[in-house]
Coordinates of N, CA and C in Angstrom, one line a residue:
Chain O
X1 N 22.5 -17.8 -10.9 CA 22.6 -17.0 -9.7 C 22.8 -15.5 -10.1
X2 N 22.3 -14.5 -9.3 CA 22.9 -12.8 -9.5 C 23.0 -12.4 -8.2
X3 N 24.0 -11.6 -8.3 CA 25.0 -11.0 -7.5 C 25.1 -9.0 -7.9
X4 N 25.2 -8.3 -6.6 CA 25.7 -7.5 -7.0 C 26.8 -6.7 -5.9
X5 N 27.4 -5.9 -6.5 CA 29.1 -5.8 -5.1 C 29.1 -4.4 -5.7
X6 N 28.7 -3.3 -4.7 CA 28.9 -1.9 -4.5 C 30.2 -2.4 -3.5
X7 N 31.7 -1.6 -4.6 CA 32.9 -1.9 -4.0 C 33.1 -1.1 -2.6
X8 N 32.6 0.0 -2.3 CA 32.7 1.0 -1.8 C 31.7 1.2 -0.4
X9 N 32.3 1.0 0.8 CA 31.2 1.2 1.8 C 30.7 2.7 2.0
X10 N 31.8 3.9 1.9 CA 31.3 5.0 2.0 C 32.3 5.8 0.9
X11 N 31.3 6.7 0.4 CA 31.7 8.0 -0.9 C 31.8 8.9 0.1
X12 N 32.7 9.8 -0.2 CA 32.8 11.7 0.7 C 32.8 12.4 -0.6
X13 N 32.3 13.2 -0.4 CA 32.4 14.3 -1.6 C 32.2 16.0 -1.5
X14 N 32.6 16.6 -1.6 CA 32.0 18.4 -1.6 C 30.6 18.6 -2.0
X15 N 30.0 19.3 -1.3 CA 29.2 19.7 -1.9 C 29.3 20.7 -3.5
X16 N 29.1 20.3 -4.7 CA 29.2 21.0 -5.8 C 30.2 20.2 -6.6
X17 N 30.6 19.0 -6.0 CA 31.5 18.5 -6.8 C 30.7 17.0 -7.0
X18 N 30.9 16.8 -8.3 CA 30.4 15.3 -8.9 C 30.7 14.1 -8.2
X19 N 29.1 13.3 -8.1 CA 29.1 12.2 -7.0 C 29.2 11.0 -8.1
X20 N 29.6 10.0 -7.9 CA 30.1 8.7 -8.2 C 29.9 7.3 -7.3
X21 N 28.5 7.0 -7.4 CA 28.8 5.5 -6.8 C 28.5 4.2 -7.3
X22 N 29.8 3.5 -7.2 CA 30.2 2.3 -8.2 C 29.0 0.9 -7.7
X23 N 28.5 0.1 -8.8 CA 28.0 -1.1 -8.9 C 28.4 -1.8 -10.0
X24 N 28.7 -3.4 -9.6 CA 29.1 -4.1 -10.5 C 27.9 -5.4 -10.6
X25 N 27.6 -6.4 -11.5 CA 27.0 -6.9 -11.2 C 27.0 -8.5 -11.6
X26 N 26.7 -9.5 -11.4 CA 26.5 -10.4 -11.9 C 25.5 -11.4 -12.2
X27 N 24.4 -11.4 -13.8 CA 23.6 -12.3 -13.8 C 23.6 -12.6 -15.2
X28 N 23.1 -14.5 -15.1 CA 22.5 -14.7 -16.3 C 21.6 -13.9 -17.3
X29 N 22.3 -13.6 -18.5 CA 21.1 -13.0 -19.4 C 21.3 -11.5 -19.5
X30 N 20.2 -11.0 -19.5 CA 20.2 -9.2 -19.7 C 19.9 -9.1 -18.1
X31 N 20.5 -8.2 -17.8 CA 19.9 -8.0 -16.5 C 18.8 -6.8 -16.2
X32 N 18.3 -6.7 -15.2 CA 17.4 -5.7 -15.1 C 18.2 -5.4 -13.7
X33 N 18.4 -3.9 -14.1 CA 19.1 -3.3 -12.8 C 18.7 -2.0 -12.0
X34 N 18.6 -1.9 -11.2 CA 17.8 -0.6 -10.3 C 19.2 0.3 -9.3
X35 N 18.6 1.3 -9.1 CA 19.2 2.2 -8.1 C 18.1 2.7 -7.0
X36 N 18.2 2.3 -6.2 CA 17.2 2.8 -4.4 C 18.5 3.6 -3.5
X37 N 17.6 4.3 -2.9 CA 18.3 5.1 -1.5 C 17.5 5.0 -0.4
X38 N 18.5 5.0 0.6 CA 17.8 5.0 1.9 C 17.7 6.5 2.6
X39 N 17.3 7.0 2.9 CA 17.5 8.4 4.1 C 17.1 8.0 5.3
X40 N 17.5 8.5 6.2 CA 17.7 7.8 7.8 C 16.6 7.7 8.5
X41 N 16.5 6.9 8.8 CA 15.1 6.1 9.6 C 13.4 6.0 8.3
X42 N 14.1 5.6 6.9 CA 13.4 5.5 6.2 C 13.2 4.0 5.6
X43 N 11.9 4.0 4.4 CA 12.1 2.8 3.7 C 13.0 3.3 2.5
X44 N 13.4 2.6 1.4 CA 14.1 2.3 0.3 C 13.1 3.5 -0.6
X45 N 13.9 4.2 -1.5 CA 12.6 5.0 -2.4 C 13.4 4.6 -4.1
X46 N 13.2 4.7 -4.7 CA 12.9 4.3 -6.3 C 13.9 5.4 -6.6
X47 N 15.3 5.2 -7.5 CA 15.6 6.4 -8.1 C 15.5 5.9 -9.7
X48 N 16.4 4.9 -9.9 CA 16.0 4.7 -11.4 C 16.3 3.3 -11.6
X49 N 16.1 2.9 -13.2 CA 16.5 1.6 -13.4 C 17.2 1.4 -15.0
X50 N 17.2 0.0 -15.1 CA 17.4 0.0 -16.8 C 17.0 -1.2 -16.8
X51 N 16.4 -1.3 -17.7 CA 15.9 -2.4 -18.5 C 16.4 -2.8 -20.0
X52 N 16.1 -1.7 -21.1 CA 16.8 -2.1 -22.2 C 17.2 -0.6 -22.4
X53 N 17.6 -0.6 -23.9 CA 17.3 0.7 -24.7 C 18.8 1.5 -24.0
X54 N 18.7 2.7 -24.4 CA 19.7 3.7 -23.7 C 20.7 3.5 -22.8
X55 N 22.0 3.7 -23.0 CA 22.6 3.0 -21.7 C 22.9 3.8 -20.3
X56 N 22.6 5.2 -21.0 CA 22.4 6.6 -19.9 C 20.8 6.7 -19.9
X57 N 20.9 6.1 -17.9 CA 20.0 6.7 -18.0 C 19.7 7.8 -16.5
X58 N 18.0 8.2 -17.1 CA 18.2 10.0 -16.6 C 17.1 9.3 -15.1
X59 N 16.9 9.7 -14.1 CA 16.1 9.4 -12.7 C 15.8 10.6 -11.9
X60 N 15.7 10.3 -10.7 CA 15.3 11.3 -10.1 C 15.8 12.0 -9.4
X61 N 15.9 13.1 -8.7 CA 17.0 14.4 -8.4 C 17.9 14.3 -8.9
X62 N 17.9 14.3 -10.2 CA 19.1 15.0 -10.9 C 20.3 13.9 -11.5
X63 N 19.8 12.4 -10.6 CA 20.8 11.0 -10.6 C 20.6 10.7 -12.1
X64 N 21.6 10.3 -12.6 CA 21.4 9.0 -13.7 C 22.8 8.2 -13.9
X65 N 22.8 7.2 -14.2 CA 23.3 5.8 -14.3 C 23.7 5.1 -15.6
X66 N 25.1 4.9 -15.9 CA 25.6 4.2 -17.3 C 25.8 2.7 -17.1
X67 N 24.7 2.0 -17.7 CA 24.7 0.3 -18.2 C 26.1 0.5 -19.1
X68 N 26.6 -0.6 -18.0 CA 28.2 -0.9 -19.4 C 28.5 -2.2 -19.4
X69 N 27.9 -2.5 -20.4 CA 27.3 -4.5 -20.6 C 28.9 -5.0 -20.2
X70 N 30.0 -4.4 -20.9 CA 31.7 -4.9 -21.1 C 32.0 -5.2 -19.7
X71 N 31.8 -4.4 -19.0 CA 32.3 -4.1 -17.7 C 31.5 -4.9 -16.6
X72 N 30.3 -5.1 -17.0 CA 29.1 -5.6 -16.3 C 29.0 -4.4 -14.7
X73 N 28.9 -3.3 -15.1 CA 29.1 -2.0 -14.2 C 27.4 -1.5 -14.2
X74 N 26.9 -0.6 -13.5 CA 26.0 0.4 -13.7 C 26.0 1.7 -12.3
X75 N 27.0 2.5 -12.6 CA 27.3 3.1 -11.4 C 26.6 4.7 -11.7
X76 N 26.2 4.8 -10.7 CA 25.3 6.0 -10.1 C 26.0 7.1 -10.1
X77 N 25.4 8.7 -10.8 CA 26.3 9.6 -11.0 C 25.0 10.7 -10.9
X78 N 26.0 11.7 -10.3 CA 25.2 13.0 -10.4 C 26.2 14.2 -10.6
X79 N 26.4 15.1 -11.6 CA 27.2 16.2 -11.6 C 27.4 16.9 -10.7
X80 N 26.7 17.7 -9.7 CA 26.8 18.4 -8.3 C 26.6 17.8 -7.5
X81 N 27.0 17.5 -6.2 CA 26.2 17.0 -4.6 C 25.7 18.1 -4.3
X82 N 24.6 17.5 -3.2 CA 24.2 18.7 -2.7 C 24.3 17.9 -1.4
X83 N 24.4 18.6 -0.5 CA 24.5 18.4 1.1 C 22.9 17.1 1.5
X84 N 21.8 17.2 1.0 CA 20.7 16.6 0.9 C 21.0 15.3 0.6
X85 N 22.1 14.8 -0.8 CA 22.3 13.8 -0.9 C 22.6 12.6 -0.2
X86 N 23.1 13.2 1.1 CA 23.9 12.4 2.1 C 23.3 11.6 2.6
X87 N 22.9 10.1 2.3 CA 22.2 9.1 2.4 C 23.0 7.6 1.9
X88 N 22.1 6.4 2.4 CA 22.4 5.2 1.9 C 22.3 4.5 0.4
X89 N 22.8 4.7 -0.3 CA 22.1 4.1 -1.6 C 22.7 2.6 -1.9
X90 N 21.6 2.0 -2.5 CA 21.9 0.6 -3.1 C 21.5 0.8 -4.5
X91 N 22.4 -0.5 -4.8 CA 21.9 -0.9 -6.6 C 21.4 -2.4 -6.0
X92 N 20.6 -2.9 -6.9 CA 19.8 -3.8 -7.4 C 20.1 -4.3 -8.7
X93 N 19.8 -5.7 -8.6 CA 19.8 -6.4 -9.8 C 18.9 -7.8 -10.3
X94 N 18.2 -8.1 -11.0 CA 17.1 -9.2 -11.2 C 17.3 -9.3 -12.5
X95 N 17.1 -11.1 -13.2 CA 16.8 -11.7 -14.0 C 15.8 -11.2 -14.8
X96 N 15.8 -11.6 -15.6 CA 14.5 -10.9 -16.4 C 13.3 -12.0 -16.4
X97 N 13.7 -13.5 -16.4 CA 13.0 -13.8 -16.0 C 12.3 -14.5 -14.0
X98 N 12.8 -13.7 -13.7 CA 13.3 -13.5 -11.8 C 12.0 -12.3 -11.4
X99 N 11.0 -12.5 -11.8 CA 10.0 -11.3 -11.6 C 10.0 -10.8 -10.3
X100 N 10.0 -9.8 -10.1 CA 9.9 -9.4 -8.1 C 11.6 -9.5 -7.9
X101 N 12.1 -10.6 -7.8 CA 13.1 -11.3 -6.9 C 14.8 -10.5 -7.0
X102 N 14.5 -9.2 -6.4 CA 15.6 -8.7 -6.5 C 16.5 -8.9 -5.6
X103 N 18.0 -8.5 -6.3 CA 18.9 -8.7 -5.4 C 19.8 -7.6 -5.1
X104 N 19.8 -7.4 -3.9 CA 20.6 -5.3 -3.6 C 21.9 -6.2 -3.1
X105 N 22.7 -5.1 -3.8 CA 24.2 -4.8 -2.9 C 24.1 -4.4 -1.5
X106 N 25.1 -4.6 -1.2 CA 25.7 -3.9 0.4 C 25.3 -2.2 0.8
X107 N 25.0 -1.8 0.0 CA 24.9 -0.3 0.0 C 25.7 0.9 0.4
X108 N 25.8 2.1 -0.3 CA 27.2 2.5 0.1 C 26.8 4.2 0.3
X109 N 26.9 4.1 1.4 CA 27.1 5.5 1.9 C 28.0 6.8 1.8
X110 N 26.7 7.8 1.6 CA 27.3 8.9 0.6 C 27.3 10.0 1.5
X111 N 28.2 10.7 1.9 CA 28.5 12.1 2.6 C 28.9 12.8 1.7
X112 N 27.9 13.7 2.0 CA 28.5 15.2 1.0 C 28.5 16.6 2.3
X113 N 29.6 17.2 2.3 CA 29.9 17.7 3.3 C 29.9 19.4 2.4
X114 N 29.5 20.6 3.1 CA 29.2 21.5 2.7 C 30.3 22.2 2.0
Chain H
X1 N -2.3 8.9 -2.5 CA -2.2 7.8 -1.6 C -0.6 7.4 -0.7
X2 N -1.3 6.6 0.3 CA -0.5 6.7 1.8 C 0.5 6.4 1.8
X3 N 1.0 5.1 0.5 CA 2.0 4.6 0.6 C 2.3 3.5 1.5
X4 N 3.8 2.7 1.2 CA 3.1 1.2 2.2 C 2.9 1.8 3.4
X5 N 2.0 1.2 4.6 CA 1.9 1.5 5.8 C 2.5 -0.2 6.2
X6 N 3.4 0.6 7.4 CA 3.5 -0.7 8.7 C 3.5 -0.6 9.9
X7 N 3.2 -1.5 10.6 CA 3.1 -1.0 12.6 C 3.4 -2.2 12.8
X8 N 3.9 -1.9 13.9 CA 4.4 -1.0 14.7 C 5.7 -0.3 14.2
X9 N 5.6 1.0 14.2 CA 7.0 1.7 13.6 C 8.6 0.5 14.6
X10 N 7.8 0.9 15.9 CA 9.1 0.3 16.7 C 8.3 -0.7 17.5
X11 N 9.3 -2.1 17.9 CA 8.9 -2.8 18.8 C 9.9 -3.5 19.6
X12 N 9.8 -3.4 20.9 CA 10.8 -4.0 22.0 C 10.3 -5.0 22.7
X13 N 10.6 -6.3 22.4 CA 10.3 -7.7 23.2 C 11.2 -8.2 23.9
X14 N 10.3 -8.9 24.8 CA 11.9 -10.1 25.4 C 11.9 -11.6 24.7
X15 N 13.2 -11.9 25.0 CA 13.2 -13.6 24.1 C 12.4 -14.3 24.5
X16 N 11.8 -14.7 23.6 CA 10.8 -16.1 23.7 C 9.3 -15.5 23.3
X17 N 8.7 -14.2 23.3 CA 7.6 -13.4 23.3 C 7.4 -13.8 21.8
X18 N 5.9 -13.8 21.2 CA 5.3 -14.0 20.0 C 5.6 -12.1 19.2
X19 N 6.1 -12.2 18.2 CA 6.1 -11.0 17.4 C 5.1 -10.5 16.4
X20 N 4.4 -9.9 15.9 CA 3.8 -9.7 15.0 C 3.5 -8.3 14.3
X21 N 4.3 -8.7 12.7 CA 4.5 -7.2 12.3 C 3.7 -7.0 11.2
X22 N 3.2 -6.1 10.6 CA 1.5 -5.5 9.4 C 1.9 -4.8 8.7
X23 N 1.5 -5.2 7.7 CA 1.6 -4.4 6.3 C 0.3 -4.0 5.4
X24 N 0.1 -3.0 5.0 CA -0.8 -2.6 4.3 C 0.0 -1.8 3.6
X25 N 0.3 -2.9 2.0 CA 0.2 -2.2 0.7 C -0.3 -1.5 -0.1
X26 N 0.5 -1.1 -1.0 CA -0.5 0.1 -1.8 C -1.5 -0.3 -2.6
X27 N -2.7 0.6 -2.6 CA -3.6 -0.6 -3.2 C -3.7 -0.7 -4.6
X28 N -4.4 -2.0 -5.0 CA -4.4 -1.9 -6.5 C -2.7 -3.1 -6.7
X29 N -1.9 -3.0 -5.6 CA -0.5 -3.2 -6.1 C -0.7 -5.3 -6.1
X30 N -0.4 -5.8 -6.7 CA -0.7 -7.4 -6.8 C 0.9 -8.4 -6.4
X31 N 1.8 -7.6 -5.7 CA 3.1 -8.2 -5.9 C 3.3 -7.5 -4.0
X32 N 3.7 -8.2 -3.1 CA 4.3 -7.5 -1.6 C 5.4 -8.6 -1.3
X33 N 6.0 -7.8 -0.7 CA 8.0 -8.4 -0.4 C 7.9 -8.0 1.3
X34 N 8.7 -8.8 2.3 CA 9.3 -8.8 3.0 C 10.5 -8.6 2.9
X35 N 11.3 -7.9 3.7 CA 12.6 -7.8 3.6 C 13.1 -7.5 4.8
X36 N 14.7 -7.9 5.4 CA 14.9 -7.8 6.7 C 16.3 -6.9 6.3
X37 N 16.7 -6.2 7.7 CA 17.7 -5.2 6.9 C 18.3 -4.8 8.5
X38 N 20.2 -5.5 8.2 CA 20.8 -5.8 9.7 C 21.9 -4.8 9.1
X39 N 23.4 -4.8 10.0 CA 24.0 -3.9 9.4 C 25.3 -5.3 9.0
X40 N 24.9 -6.5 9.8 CA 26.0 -7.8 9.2 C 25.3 -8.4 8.0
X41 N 24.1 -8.6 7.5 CA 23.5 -9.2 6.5 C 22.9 -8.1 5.1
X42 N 23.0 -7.2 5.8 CA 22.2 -6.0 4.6 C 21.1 -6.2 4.4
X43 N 20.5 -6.1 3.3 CA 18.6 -5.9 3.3 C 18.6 -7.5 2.1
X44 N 18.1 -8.4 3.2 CA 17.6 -9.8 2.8 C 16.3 -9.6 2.8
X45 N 15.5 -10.5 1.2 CA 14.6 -10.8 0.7 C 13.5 -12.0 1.4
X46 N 13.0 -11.6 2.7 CA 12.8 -12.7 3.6 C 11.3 -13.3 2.3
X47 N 10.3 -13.0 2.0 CA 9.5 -14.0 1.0 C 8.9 -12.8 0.2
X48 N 7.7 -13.2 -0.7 CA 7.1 -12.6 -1.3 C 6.0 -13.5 -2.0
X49 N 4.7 -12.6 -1.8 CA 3.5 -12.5 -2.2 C 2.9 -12.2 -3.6
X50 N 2.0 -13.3 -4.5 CA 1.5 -12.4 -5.6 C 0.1 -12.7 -5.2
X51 N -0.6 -11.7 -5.5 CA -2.5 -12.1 -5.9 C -2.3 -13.2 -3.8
X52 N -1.9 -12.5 -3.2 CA -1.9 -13.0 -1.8 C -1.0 -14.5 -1.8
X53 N -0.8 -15.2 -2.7 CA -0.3 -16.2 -2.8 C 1.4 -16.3 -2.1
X54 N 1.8 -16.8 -1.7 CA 3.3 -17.2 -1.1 C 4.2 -17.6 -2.4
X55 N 5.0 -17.2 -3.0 CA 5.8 -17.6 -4.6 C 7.0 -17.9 -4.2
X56 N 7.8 -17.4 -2.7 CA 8.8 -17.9 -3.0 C 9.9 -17.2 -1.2
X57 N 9.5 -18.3 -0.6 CA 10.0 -18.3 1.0 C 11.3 -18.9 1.3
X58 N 11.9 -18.7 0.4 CA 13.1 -19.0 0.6 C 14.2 -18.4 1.5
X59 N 13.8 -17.4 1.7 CA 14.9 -16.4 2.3 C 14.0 -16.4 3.8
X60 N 13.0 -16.9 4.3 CA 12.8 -17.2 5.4 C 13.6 -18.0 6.5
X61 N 14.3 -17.3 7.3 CA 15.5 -17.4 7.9 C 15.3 -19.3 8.6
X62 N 14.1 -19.3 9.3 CA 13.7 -20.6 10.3 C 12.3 -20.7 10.1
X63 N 12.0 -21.9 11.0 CA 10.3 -22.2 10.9 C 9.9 -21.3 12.3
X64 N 10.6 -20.7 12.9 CA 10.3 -19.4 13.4 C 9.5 -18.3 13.0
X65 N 9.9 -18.1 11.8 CA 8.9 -16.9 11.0 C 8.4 -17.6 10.1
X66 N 6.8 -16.8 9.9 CA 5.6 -17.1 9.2 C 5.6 -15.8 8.7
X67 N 4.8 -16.1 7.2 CA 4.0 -14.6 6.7 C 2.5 -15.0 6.1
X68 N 1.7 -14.4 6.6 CA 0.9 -14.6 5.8 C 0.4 -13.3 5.2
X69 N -0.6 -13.3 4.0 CA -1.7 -12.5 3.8 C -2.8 -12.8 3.2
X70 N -3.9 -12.9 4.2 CA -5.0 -13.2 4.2 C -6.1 -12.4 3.0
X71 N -5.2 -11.0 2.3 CA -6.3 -10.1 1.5 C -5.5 -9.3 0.8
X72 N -5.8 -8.6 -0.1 CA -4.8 -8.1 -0.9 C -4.7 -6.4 -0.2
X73 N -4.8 -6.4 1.2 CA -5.0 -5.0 1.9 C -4.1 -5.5 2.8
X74 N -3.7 -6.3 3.4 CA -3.1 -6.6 4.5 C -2.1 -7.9 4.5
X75 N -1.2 -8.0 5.3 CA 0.1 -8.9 5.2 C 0.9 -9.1 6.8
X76 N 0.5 -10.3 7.4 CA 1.7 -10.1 8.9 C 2.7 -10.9 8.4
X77 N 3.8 -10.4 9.6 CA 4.9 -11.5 9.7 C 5.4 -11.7 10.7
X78 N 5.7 -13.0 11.1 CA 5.3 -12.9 12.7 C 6.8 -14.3 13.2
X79 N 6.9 -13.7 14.1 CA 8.1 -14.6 14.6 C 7.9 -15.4 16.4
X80 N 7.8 -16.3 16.0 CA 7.3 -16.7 17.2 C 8.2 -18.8 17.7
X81 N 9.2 -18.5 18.8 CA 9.5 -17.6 19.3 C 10.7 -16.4 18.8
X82 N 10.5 -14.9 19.6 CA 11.4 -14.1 19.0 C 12.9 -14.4 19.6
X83 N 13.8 -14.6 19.0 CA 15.1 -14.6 20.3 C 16.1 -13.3 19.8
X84 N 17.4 -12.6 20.3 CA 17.8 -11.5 20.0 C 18.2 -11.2 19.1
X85 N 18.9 -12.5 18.1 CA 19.1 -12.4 16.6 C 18.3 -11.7 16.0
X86 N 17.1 -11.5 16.0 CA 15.9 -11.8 15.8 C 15.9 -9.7 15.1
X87 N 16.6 -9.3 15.9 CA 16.6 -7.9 15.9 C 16.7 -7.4 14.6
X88 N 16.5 -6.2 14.3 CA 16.1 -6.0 12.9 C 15.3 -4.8 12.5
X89 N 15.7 -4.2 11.3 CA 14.7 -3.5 10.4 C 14.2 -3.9 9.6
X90 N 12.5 -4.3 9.8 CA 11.9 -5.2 9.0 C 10.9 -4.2 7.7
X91 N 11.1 -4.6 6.5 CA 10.4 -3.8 5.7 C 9.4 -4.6 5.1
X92 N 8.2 -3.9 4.2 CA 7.5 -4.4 3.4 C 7.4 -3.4 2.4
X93 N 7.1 -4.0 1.2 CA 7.4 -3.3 -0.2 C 6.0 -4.1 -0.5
X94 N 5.7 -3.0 -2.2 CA 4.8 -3.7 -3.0 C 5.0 -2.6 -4.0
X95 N 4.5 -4.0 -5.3 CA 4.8 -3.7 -6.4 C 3.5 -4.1 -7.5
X96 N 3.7 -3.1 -8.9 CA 2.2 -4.0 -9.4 C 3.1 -4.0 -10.9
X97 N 2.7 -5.7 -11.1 CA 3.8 -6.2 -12.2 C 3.4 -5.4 -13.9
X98 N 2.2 -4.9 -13.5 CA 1.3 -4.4 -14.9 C 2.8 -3.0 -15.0
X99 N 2.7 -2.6 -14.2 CA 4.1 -1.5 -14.5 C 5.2 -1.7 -15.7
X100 N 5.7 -3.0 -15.5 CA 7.0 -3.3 -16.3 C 8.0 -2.6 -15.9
X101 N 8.5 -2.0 -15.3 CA 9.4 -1.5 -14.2 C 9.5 -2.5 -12.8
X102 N 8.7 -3.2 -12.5 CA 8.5 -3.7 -11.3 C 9.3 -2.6 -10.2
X103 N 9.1 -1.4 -10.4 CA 9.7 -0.7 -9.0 C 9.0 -1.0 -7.8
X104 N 10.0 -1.6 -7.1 CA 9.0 -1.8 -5.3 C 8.9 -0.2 -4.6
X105 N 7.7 0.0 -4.0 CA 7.5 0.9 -3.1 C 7.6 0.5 -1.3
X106 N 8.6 1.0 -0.8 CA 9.0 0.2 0.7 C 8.4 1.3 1.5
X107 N 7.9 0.6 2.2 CA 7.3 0.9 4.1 C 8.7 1.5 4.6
X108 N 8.1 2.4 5.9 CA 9.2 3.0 7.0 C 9.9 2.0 7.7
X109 N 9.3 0.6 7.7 CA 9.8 -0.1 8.3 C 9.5 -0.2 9.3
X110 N 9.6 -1.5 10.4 CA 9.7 -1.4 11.8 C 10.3 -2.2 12.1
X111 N 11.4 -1.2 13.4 CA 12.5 -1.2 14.0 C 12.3 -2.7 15.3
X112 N 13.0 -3.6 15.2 CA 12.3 -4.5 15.9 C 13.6 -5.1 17.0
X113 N 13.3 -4.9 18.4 CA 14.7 -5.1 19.3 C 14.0 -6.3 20.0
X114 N 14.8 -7.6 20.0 CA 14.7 -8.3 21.4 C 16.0 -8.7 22.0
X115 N 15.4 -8.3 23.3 CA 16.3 -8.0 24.5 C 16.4 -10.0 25.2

């Protein structure tokens, strides 16, 4: 079975100050694990993932994400917020052999206030 | 290109009414997901399609809902009958496994209320 538990229903943050949102996860094997966001009245858009290799890794607007096998963690980070960021984000997590069959967290909503 | 498309963006029924919601993935893409997305369940993995085939309908709530897709252009899913549970942000995603990322690309979704 895989599981994943975004502890946190909502993050607040300043704008300019570093965002932090926590994923933990649980599956057999290596996991393959993703980061999506939602913006309001949208579908899910792609920010990053990990598969192997690197455990930082770099995505899109500025986001990137540390695999930490010990902890079984991969939490979502960006050095500045920007007011823009203020959206729903999920992590994801799939089997490696689990093709397609992902499994999202709860998702955890992020205010960044000016 | 357009990215997934779905219609009806929004749809308002009353209980017991036949539903039916469309997808047109991106093309070229050989992998499409349903997914349903409440604020008590979060975004559940209602089935998924390869090469049009059905792989894995598990997360299909009841014999209520059906999905098919007839072509690798198009995908319904249709709930028939609808009752208020039933309410929902329903997405569709597609993916093409040649990537090795398998990132899904998701639809706007349609907003689906029965009254």
């Amino acid at each position: 079975a895989q599981s994943v538990a975004q502890p946190e229903d909502q993050v607040n943050v300043a704008e300019g100050n570093p965002l932090t949102v926590k994923c933990t996860y649980s599956v057999s094997g290596n996991p393959y694990l993703f980061w999506y966001v939602q913006y309001p009245n949208r579908g899910l858009q792609f920010l990053l993932k990990y598969i192997t290799g690197d455990n930082l890794v770099k995505g899109s607007y500025g986001f990137e994400a540390e695999f930490n096998k010990s902890q079984t963690s991969f939490h979502l980070k960006k050095p500045s917020a920007l007011v823009s960021d203020s959206a729903l984000y999920f992590c994801a997590v799939r089997r490696p052999d689990s093709w397609g069959k992902l499994q999202f967290g709860a998702g955890t909503q992020v205010v960044v206030t000016p | 290109d357009a990215g997934v498309i779905q219609s009806p963006r929004h749809e308002v029924t009353e209980m017991g009414q036949e539903v039916t919601l469309r997808c047109k993935p991106i093309s070229g893409h050989d992998y499409l997901f349903w997914y349903r997305q409440t604020m008590m369940r979060g975004l559940e993995l209602l089935i998924y399609f390869n090469n049009n085939v059905p792989i894995d309908d598990s997360g299909m709530p009841e014999d209520r809902f059906s999905a098919k897709m007839p072509n690798a252009s198009f995908s319904t899913l249709k709930i028939q009958p609808s009752e208020p549970r039933d309410s929902a942000v329903y997405f569709c995603a597609s993916s093409l496994r040649g990537q090795i990322t398998d990132t899904q690309y998701f639809g706007p979704g349609t907003r689906l209320t029965v009254l």
